[in-house]
Amino acid sequence: MDSLTQIVLGAACGEAVLGKKIGNKALLFGAIGGTIPDLDVLVGGWLYGNEIDAMLFHRGFMHSILFCVLAAFPLGCLFFNLYEKSKKSTVLNIIFSFLGKFFFTSFIYRLFFKYKDEEITINKDWISLFFWSLFTHPILDCFTPYGTQLFAPFSNYRVALNNIAVADPAYTLPFLICMIVLMFFRRTSHKRRVWLKLGVGISSVYMLFTLGNKLYVDAIFRKSLKEASIEATRFSTQPAIFNNILWYAIAETETAYYVTDYSLFDTKNRFLNFREIPKQRDLKPSEYDDIKGLAWFSNQYYSVYKINENEYQYNDLRYPLLDLDNPNTSVFSLLLYKENSRLNMKPFEPKFDSLGDIFKSLWERIKGI
């Protein structure tokens, strides 16, 4: 999901674990934990000189269950000690104390032996806060089309349920409003719990609705393929950005892909107007391992078009086309170029000129035909 949604969910985890003890600061620390997995975008850029490698690193190990377990302990202990020291010391003293005596000489001792029973409980709460704020991040991402390598490094399988868009205001805004409201109550007030449960409850109910909607749309698409006499070997459906009403679908046959869309407000209860897209492969996985990696990333729904002797356009066809009649208008389109014996890619740039026009077209299509 988008960064704002992950911040809100992480803040909710912080409130659930430590809200009664440290108040609104729990929201802050939970939001920090909910943001950390997406720092793999920066880590990938630092680790790899190749932009394709960096992109494939995203939603990998730092979104895995193993990472959540391993990172929760040092992060919980770190922020607990920083929080305790912040009540007595200046920011500069905190930094020097952490880099010096605490981290290198007393981490294990303070964690397991020195604290009194009550302090040990508090420290465990901090570890719990960061575990849940980290863990709920990749779990939420699993519902999106982008997918998450939840079991890395043991498996590179990307869990992608495709039932909600990477940004959906209907999920995020009610949740956000509830988190903002609870901030105005005392940390010991039962009303904070009420608003927390309301935010989690509304967002969870909406998520269940999108899962049911996904099952319904898949059933409609199967019927539509049969009526259109398209013998698909497999297919994929997902909602368009910012909503769960308009759905995009792609079906694969032996020789081509077929794409179409459907709004729940359409007068006919079917996907119509299938467009055929050839399986264009101007670069093949056998020629470059980078294409093999990108094909894995796209779940094999892709095309590659040659632009010139050194440049190629890679279209991830899991995502909607801005123009169904033009396969080169993929929302997720990458410009590849040859670099030594490998491929690299230029920074991703949207294929549209006016965001307002895109939103207008999206709204018109949502209203149905």
CSV table of C-alpha atoms in Angstrom, one decimal:
chain,number,residue,atom,x,y,z
A,1,MET,CA,0.0,0.0,0.0
A,2,ASP,CA,1.0,3.7,-0.2
A,3,SER,CA,3.2,5.2,2.5
A,4,LEU,CA,0.4,7.1,4.2
A,5,THR,CA,-1.6,4.0,4.7
A,6,GLN,CA,1.3,2.1,6.1
A,7,ILE,CA,2.0,5.1,8.5
A,8,VAL,CA,-1.6,5.0,9.7
A,9,LEU,CA,-1.6,1.2,10.2
A,10,GLY,CA,1.8,1.4,12.0
A,11,ALA,CA,0.5,4.2,14.3
A,12,ALA,CA,-2.5,2.0,15.1
A,13,CYS,CA,-0.2,-0.8,16.2
A,14,GLY,CA,1.7,1.6,18.3
A,15,GLU,CA,-1.4,2.8,20.0
A,16,ALA,CA,-2.7,-0.7,20.6
A,17,VAL,CA,0.6,-1.8,22.3
A,18,LEU,CA,1.8,1.3,24.2
A,19,GLY,CA,-0.8,4.0,23.9
A,20,LYS,CA,-1.9,3.7,27.5
A,21,LYS,CA,1.6,4.0,28.8
A,22,ILE,CA,3.2,6.8,26.6
A,23,GLY,CA,0.2,8.3,24.8
A,24,ASN,CA,0.6,9.9,21.4
A,25,LYS,CA,4.3,9.1,21.3
A,26,ALA,CA,3.2,5.5,20.7
A,27,LEU,CA,1.5,6.6,17.4
A,28,LEU,CA,4.8,8.2,16.3
A,29,PHE,CA,6.9,5.2,17.1
A,30,GLY,CA,4.4,2.9,15.4
A,31,ALA,CA,4.4,5.1,12.3
A,32,ILE,CA,8.2,4.8,12.2
A,33,GLY,CA,8.0,1.0,12.4
A,34,GLY,CA,5.3,1.0,9.7
A,35,THR,CA,7.6,3.0,7.4
A,36,ILE,CA,10.8,1.0,7.8
A,37,PRO,CA,10.1,-1.9,5.4
A,38,ASP,CA,9.7,0.6,2.5
A,39,LEU,CA,13.2,1.9,3.2
A,40,ASP,CA,14.3,-1.0,1.0
A,41,VAL,CA,13.9,1.4,-1.9
A,42,LEU,CA,16.8,3.4,-0.5
A,43,VAL,CA,18.7,0.3,0.6
A,44,GLY,CA,18.4,-1.2,-2.9
A,45,GLY,CA,19.7,2.0,-4.5
A,46,TRP,CA,22.7,1.9,-2.1
A,47,LEU,CA,23.4,-1.8,-2.6
A,48,TYR,CA,23.1,-2.0,-6.4
A,49,GLY,CA,24.5,0.1,-9.2
A,50,ASN,CA,21.9,-1.3,-11.5
A,51,GLU,CA,18.3,0.2,-11.4
A,52,ILE,CA,16.7,-3.1,-12.3
A,53,ASP,CA,18.3,-4.9,-9.4
A,54,ALA,CA,17.3,-2.1,-7.1
A,55,MET,CA,13.7,-2.3,-8.2
A,56,LEU,CA,13.6,-6.1,-7.8
A,57,PHE,CA,15.0,-5.7,-4.2
A,58,HIS,CA,11.9,-3.7,-3.2
A,59,ARG,CA,9.3,-5.8,-1.3
A,60,GLY,CA,11.9,-8.5,-0.9
A,61,PHE,CA,13.7,-9.4,2.3
A,62,MET,CA,12.8,-6.3,4.2
A,63,HIS,CA,9.2,-7.2,3.6
A,64,SER,CA,9.6,-10.8,4.8
A,65,ILE,CA,8.4,-12.4,8.0
A,66,LEU,CA,12.0,-13.2,9.0
A,67,PHE,CA,13.0,-9.5,8.8
A,68,CYS,CA,10.0,-8.5,11.0
A,69,VAL,CA,11.1,-11.0,13.6
A,70,LEU,CA,14.8,-10.1,13.5
A,71,ALA,CA,14.4,-6.3,13.3
A,72,ALA,CA,11.8,-6.1,16.1
A,73,PHE,CA,14.3,-6.8,18.9
A,74,PRO,CA,17.0,-4.2,18.1
A,75,LEU,CA,14.5,-1.6,17.1
A,76,GLY,CA,12.4,-2.1,20.2
A,77,CYS,CA,15.4,-1.9,22.5
A,78,LEU,CA,16.9,1.0,20.7
A,79,PHE,CA,13.8,3.2,20.7
A,80,PHE,CA,13.0,2.2,24.3
A,81,ASN,CA,16.4,3.4,25.5
A,82,LEU,CA,16.3,6.5,23.4
A,83,TYR,CA,12.9,7.3,24.8
A,84,GLU,CA,14.0,6.8,28.4
A,85,LYS,CA,17.1,8.9,27.8
A,86,SER,CA,15.2,11.6,26.1
A,87,LYS,CA,13.4,12.4,29.3
A,88,LYS,CA,16.7,13.2,31.0
A,89,SER,CA,19.2,14.2,28.4
A,90,THR,CA,19.7,16.4,25.4
A,91,VAL,CA,19.5,15.0,21.9
A,92,LEU,CA,23.3,15.2,21.6
A,93,ASN,CA,23.8,13.2,24.7
A,94,ILE,CA,21.4,10.6,23.5
A,95,ILE,CA,23.3,10.2,20.3
A,96,PHE,CA,26.7,9.9,21.9
A,97,SER,CA,25.4,7.6,24.7
A,98,PHE,CA,23.9,5.3,22.1
A,99,LEU,CA,26.9,5.2,19.8
A,100,GLY,CA,29.3,4.7,22.7
A,101,LYS,CA,28.6,2.9,26.0
A,102,PHE,CA,25.0,1.6,25.3
A,103,PHE,CA,25.4,-0.1,21.9
A,104,PHE,CA,28.8,-1.6,22.3
A,105,THR,CA,29.1,-2.5,26.0
A,106,SER,CA,25.7,-2.9,27.6
A,107,PHE,CA,23.1,-4.0,25.0
A,108,ILE,CA,22.7,-7.6,26.1
A,109,TYR,CA,23.3,-6.9,29.8
A,110,ARG,CA,20.7,-4.2,29.9
A,111,LEU,CA,18.2,-6.2,27.8
A,112,PHE,CA,18.2,-9.3,29.9
A,113,PHE,CA,19.6,-8.6,33.4
A,114,LYS,CA,19.7,-5.1,34.6
A,115,TYR,CA,16.1,-4.0,34.3
A,116,LYS,CA,13.7,-4.4,37.1
A,117,ASP,CA,10.6,-6.6,36.4
A,118,GLU,CA,8.4,-3.7,35.5
A,119,GLU,CA,11.1,-2.2,33.2
A,120,ILE,CA,11.5,-5.6,31.5
A,121,THR,CA,7.8,-5.7,30.8
A,122,ILE,CA,8.0,-2.2,29.2
A,123,ASN,CA,11.0,-3.3,27.1
A,124,LYS,CA,9.0,-6.3,25.8
A,125,ASP,CA,6.2,-3.9,25.0
A,126,TRP,CA,8.5,-1.9,22.8
A,127,ILE,CA,9.7,-5.0,21.0
A,128,SER,CA,6.1,-6.0,20.5
A,129,LEU,CA,5.3,-2.5,19.2
A,130,PHE,CA,7.9,-2.8,16.5
A,131,PHE,CA,7.1,-6.3,15.6
A,132,TRP,CA,3.4,-5.6,14.9
A,133,SER,CA,4.1,-2.3,13.1
A,134,LEU,CA,6.7,-4.1,10.9
A,135,PHE,CA,4.7,-7.3,10.4
A,136,THR,CA,1.4,-5.6,9.4
A,137,HIS,CA,3.2,-3.7,6.7
A,138,PRO,CA,4.0,-6.7,4.4
A,139,ILE,CA,0.7,-8.4,5.3
A,140,LEU,CA,-1.2,-5.4,4.0
A,141,ASP,CA,1.0,-5.2,0.9
A,142,CYS,CA,0.1,-8.8,0.1
A,143,PHE,CA,-3.5,-7.7,-0.7
A,144,THR,CA,-2.2,-5.4,-3.6
A,145,PRO,CA,-1.2,-6.4,-7.1
A,146,TYR,CA,2.4,-5.5,-6.6
A,147,GLY,CA,2.9,-8.5,-4.3
A,148,THR,CA,5.3,-9.2,-1.5
A,149,GLN,CA,8.1,-11.8,-1.0
A,150,LEU,CA,6.7,-12.7,2.4
A,151,PHE,CA,8.9,-15.9,2.7
A,152,ALA,CA,12.2,-14.4,1.6
A,153,PRO,CA,15.0,-15.4,1.7
A,154,PHE,CA,13.7,-19.0,1.6
A,155,SER,CA,11.4,-18.4,-1.4
A,156,ASN,CA,11.0,-15.6,-3.9
A,157,TYR,CA,7.3,-16.3,-4.3
A,158,ARG,CA,5.4,-13.0,-4.4
A,159,VAL,CA,2.1,-13.1,-2.4
A,160,ALA,CA,-0.4,-10.9,-4.3
A,161,LEU,CA,-4.1,-11.3,-3.7
A,162,ASN,CA,-5.0,-8.4,-6.1
A,163,ASN,CA,-8.1,-7.3,-4.2
A,164,ILE,CA,-7.2,-3.7,-3.4
A,165,ALA,CA,-5.3,-1.0,-5.2
A,166,VAL,CA,-1.9,0.2,-3.9
A,167,ALA,CA,-3.7,3.4,-2.9
A,168,ASP,CA,-7.4,3.4,-1.9
A,169,PRO,CA,-8.9,6.4,0.0
A,170,ALA,CA,-11.9,4.3,1.1
A,171,TYR,CA,-9.5,2.2,3.2
A,172,THR,CA,-7.1,4.9,4.3
A,173,LEU,CA,-9.2,8.0,5.1
A,174,PRO,CA,-11.7,6.6,7.7
A,175,PHE,CA,-8.7,4.9,9.4
A,176,LEU,CA,-6.7,8.2,9.4
A,177,ILE,CA,-9.6,10.2,10.7
A,178,CYS,CA,-10.0,7.8,13.7
A,179,MET,CA,-6.3,8.0,14.5
A,180,ILE,CA,-6.4,11.8,14.4
A,181,VAL,CA,-9.5,11.9,16.7
A,182,LEU,CA,-8.1,9.6,19.4
A,183,MET,CA,-5.0,11.9,19.7
A,184,PHE,CA,-7.2,14.5,21.4
A,185,PHE,CA,-8.0,12.2,24.4
A,186,ARG,CA,-5.9,11.5,27.4
A,187,ARG,CA,-3.8,8.3,27.1
A,188,THR,CA,-5.8,6.7,29.9
A,189,SER,CA,-9.2,7.6,28.4
A,190,HIS,CA,-11.3,4.6,27.3
A,191,LYS,CA,-12.4,6.7,24.3
A,192,ARG,CA,-8.9,6.2,22.7
A,193,ARG,CA,-9.6,2.5,22.6
A,194,VAL,CA,-13.1,3.1,21.1
A,195,TRP,CA,-11.6,5.2,18.3
A,196,LEU,CA,-8.8,2.7,17.7
A,197,LYS,CA,-11.2,-0.2,17.4
A,198,LEU,CA,-13.4,1.9,15.1
A,199,GLY,CA,-10.5,2.7,12.8
A,200,VAL,CA,-9.3,-0.9,12.7
A,201,GLY,CA,-12.8,-2.2,12.4
A,202,ILE,CA,-13.9,0.0,9.5
A,203,SER,CA,-10.7,-0.6,7.5
A,204,SER,CA,-11.0,-4.4,8.1
A,205,VAL,CA,-14.6,-4.5,7.0
A,206,TYR,CA,-13.7,-2.7,3.9
A,207,MET,CA,-10.8,-5.1,3.2
A,208,LEU,CA,-13.2,-8.0,3.5
A,209,PHE,CA,-15.5,-6.2,1.1
A,210,THR,CA,-12.7,-6.0,-1.5
A,211,LEU,CA,-11.9,-9.7,-1.1
A,212,GLY,CA,-15.5,-10.5,-1.7
A,213,ASN,CA,-15.5,-8.1,-4.6
A,214,LYS,CA,-12.5,-9.8,-6.1
A,215,LEU,CA,-14.2,-13.2,-6.0
A,216,TYR,CA,-17.2,-11.7,-7.7
A,217,VAL,CA,-15.2,-10.0,-10.4
A,218,ASP,CA,-13.2,-13.1,-11.1
A,219,ALA,CA,-16.4,-15.1,-11.6
A,220,ILE,CA,-17.7,-12.4,-14.0
A,221,PHE,CA,-14.5,-12.5,-15.9
A,222,ARG,CA,-14.6,-16.3,-16.4
A,223,LYS,CA,-18.1,-16.0,-17.8
A,224,SER,CA,-17.0,-13.1,-20.1
A,225,LEU,CA,-14.1,-15.1,-21.4
A,226,LYS,CA,-16.3,-18.0,-22.2
A,227,GLU,CA,-18.9,-15.9,-24.0
A,228,ALA,CA,-16.1,-14.2,-26.0
A,229,SER,CA,-14.7,-17.6,-27.0
A,230,ILE,CA,-11.3,-16.8,-25.5
A,231,GLU,CA,-9.5,-19.9,-24.4
A,232,ALA,CA,-7.3,-18.5,-21.7
A,233,THR,CA,-4.5,-20.5,-20.0
A,234,ARG,CA,-4.7,-18.1,-17.1
A,235,PHE,CA,-5.9,-14.6,-16.2
A,236,SER,CA,-5.5,-11.8,-13.6
A,237,THR,CA,-7.9,-9.1,-12.4
A,238,GLN,CA,-7.2,-6.1,-10.2
A,239,PRO,CA,-8.9,-2.8,-9.2
A,240,ALA,CA,-7.9,0.4,-10.8
A,241,ILE,CA,-6.1,3.0,-8.7
A,242,PHE,CA,-8.0,4.8,-5.9
A,243,ASN,CA,-11.1,2.7,-6.0
A,244,ASN,CA,-12.6,-0.8,-5.9
A,245,ILE,CA,-15.4,-0.3,-8.4
A,246,LEU,CA,-13.5,-0.2,-11.7
A,247,TRP,CA,-11.5,-3.4,-12.5
A,248,TYR,CA,-8.9,-4.2,-15.1
A,249,ALA,CA,-8.4,-7.7,-16.4
A,250,ILE,CA,-5.8,-9.5,-18.5
A,251,ALA,CA,-6.1,-13.1,-20.0
A,252,GLU,CA,-3.3,-15.0,-21.6
A,253,THR,CA,-3.6,-17.5,-24.5
A,254,GLU,CA,-1.0,-19.4,-26.4
A,255,THR,CA,-0.3,-16.5,-28.8
A,256,ALA,CA,-1.6,-13.3,-27.2
A,257,TYR,CA,-2.9,-11.4,-24.2
A,258,TYR,CA,-6.5,-9.9,-24.0
A,259,VAL,CA,-7.2,-6.9,-21.9
A,260,THR,CA,-10.4,-5.3,-20.8
A,261,ASP,CA,-12.1,-3.4,-18.0
A,262,TYR,CA,-15.4,-3.5,-16.1
A,263,SER,CA,-17.1,-1.2,-13.7
A,264,LEU,CA,-19.6,-2.5,-11.1
A,265,PHE,CA,-21.9,0.3,-12.4
A,266,ASP,CA,-21.8,-1.0,-16.0
A,267,THR,CA,-25.3,-1.8,-17.4
A,268,LYS,CA,-24.2,-5.2,-18.6
A,269,ASN,CA,-22.8,-7.6,-16.0
A,270,ARG,CA,-19.8,-8.6,-18.2
A,271,PHE,CA,-16.4,-7.6,-19.2
A,272,LEU,CA,-16.7,-6.3,-22.8
A,273,ASN,CA,-14.5,-4.9,-25.6
A,274,PHE,CA,-11.6,-7.2,-25.3
A,275,ARG,CA,-8.4,-5.9,-26.9
A,276,GLU,CA,-5.8,-8.3,-28.2
A,277,ILE,CA,-2.1,-7.6,-27.4
A,278,PRO,CA,0.6,-9.7,-29.1
A,279,LYS,CA,3.2,-11.3,-27.1
A,280,GLN,CA,5.9,-9.0,-28.2
A,281,ARG,CA,9.4,-10.2,-27.2
A,282,ASP,CA,12.0,-8.0,-28.9
A,283,LEU,CA,14.3,-9.1,-26.0
A,284,LYS,CA,14.0,-12.6,-24.6
A,285,PRO,CA,14.9,-14.0,-21.2
A,286,SER,CA,17.4,-16.3,-22.9
A,287,GLU,CA,19.3,-13.3,-24.1
A,288,TYR,CA,19.4,-11.3,-20.9
A,289,ASP,CA,18.9,-12.5,-17.3
A,290,ASP,CA,17.6,-9.0,-16.6
A,291,ILE,CA,14.5,-9.8,-18.8
A,292,LYS,CA,14.1,-13.0,-16.8
A,293,GLY,CA,14.1,-11.0,-13.6
A,294,LEU,CA,11.6,-8.5,-14.9
A,295,ALA,CA,9.4,-11.3,-16.3
A,296,TRP,CA,9.3,-12.9,-12.9
A,297,PHE,CA,8.5,-9.5,-11.4
A,298,SER,CA,5.5,-9.1,-13.8
A,299,ASN,CA,4.3,-12.7,-13.3
A,300,GLN,CA,5.1,-13.3,-17.0
A,301,TYR,CA,2.5,-10.7,-18.1
A,302,TYR,CA,4.8,-8.4,-20.1
A,303,SER,CA,5.9,-7.2,-23.5
A,304,VAL,CA,9.2,-5.7,-24.8
A,305,TYR,CA,9.3,-3.3,-27.8
A,306,LYS,CA,12.5,-2.2,-29.5
A,307,ILE,CA,12.8,1.5,-29.8
A,308,ASN,CA,16.3,1.7,-31.3
A,309,GLU,CA,19.5,-0.3,-31.3
A,310,ASN,CA,20.2,0.5,-27.7
A,311,GLU,CA,16.8,1.1,-26.1
A,312,TYR,CA,13.7,-1.0,-25.4
A,313,GLN,CA,10.3,-0.4,-23.8
A,314,TYR,CA,9.2,-2.9,-21.2
A,315,ASN,CA,5.5,-3.0,-20.4
A,316,ASP,CA,4.3,-4.7,-17.2
A,317,LEU,CA,0.8,-5.7,-18.4
A,318,ARG,CA,-0.5,-6.6,-15.0
A,319,TYR,CA,-1.3,-3.0,-14.7
A,320,PRO,CA,-4.0,-1.1,-16.7
A,321,LEU,CA,-3.4,0.6,-20.0
A,322,LEU,CA,-4.2,4.3,-20.3
A,323,ASP,CA,-5.5,3.5,-23.8
A,324,LEU,CA,-6.8,0.0,-24.2
A,325,ASP,CA,-6.2,0.3,-28.0
A,326,ASN,CA,-2.5,1.0,-27.5
A,327,PRO,CA,-0.4,-1.6,-25.6
A,328,ASN,CA,2.4,0.9,-25.2
A,329,THR,CA,0.4,3.0,-22.8
A,330,SER,CA,0.9,0.7,-19.9
A,331,VAL,CA,0.8,2.5,-16.5
A,332,PHE,CA,3.9,0.6,-15.5
A,333,SER,CA,6.3,1.0,-18.4
A,334,LEU,CA,10.1,1.0,-18.2
A,335,LEU,CA,12.7,2.3,-20.6
A,336,LEU,CA,15.5,-0.2,-20.8
A,337,TYR,CA,18.9,0.3,-22.3
A,338,LYS,CA,22.0,-1.8,-22.9
A,339,GLU,CA,24.9,-1.2,-20.6
A,340,ASN,CA,28.0,-3.3,-21.1
A,341,SER,CA,26.8,-6.9,-21.0
A,342,ARG,CA,23.6,-6.1,-19.1
A,343,LEU,CA,20.4,-4.1,-19.2
A,344,ASN,CA,19.7,-1.1,-17.1
A,345,MET,CA,16.7,1.2,-16.9
A,346,LYS,CA,16.0,4.9,-16.7
A,347,PRO,CA,14.0,6.4,-13.9
A,348,PHE,CA,10.3,5.6,-14.1
A,349,GLU,CA,8.3,8.4,-15.6
A,350,PRO,CA,4.5,8.5,-15.9
A,351,LYS,CA,3.1,8.2,-19.5
A,352,PHE,CA,0.5,11.0,-19.1
A,353,ASP,CA,0.7,14.7,-19.4
A,354,SER,CA,-2.2,15.8,-17.2
A,355,LEU,CA,-3.1,14.1,-14.0
A,356,GLY,CA,-6.4,16.0,-14.0
A,357,ASP,CA,-7.3,14.4,-17.4
A,358,ILE,CA,-6.4,10.9,-16.0
A,359,PHE,CA,-8.7,11.4,-13.0
A,360,LYS,CA,-11.5,12.7,-15.2
A,361,SER,CA,-11.2,9.7,-17.5
A,362,LEU,CA,-11.1,7.4,-14.5
A,363,TRP,CA,-14.2,8.9,-12.9
A,364,GLU,CA,-16.1,8.7,-16.2
A,365,ARG,CA,-15.2,5.0,-16.6
A,366,ILE,CA,-16.1,4.3,-12.9
A,367,LYS,CA,-19.6,5.6,-13.5
A,368,GLY,CA,-20.2,2.8,-16.0
A,369,ILE,CA,-21.2,2.3,-19.6
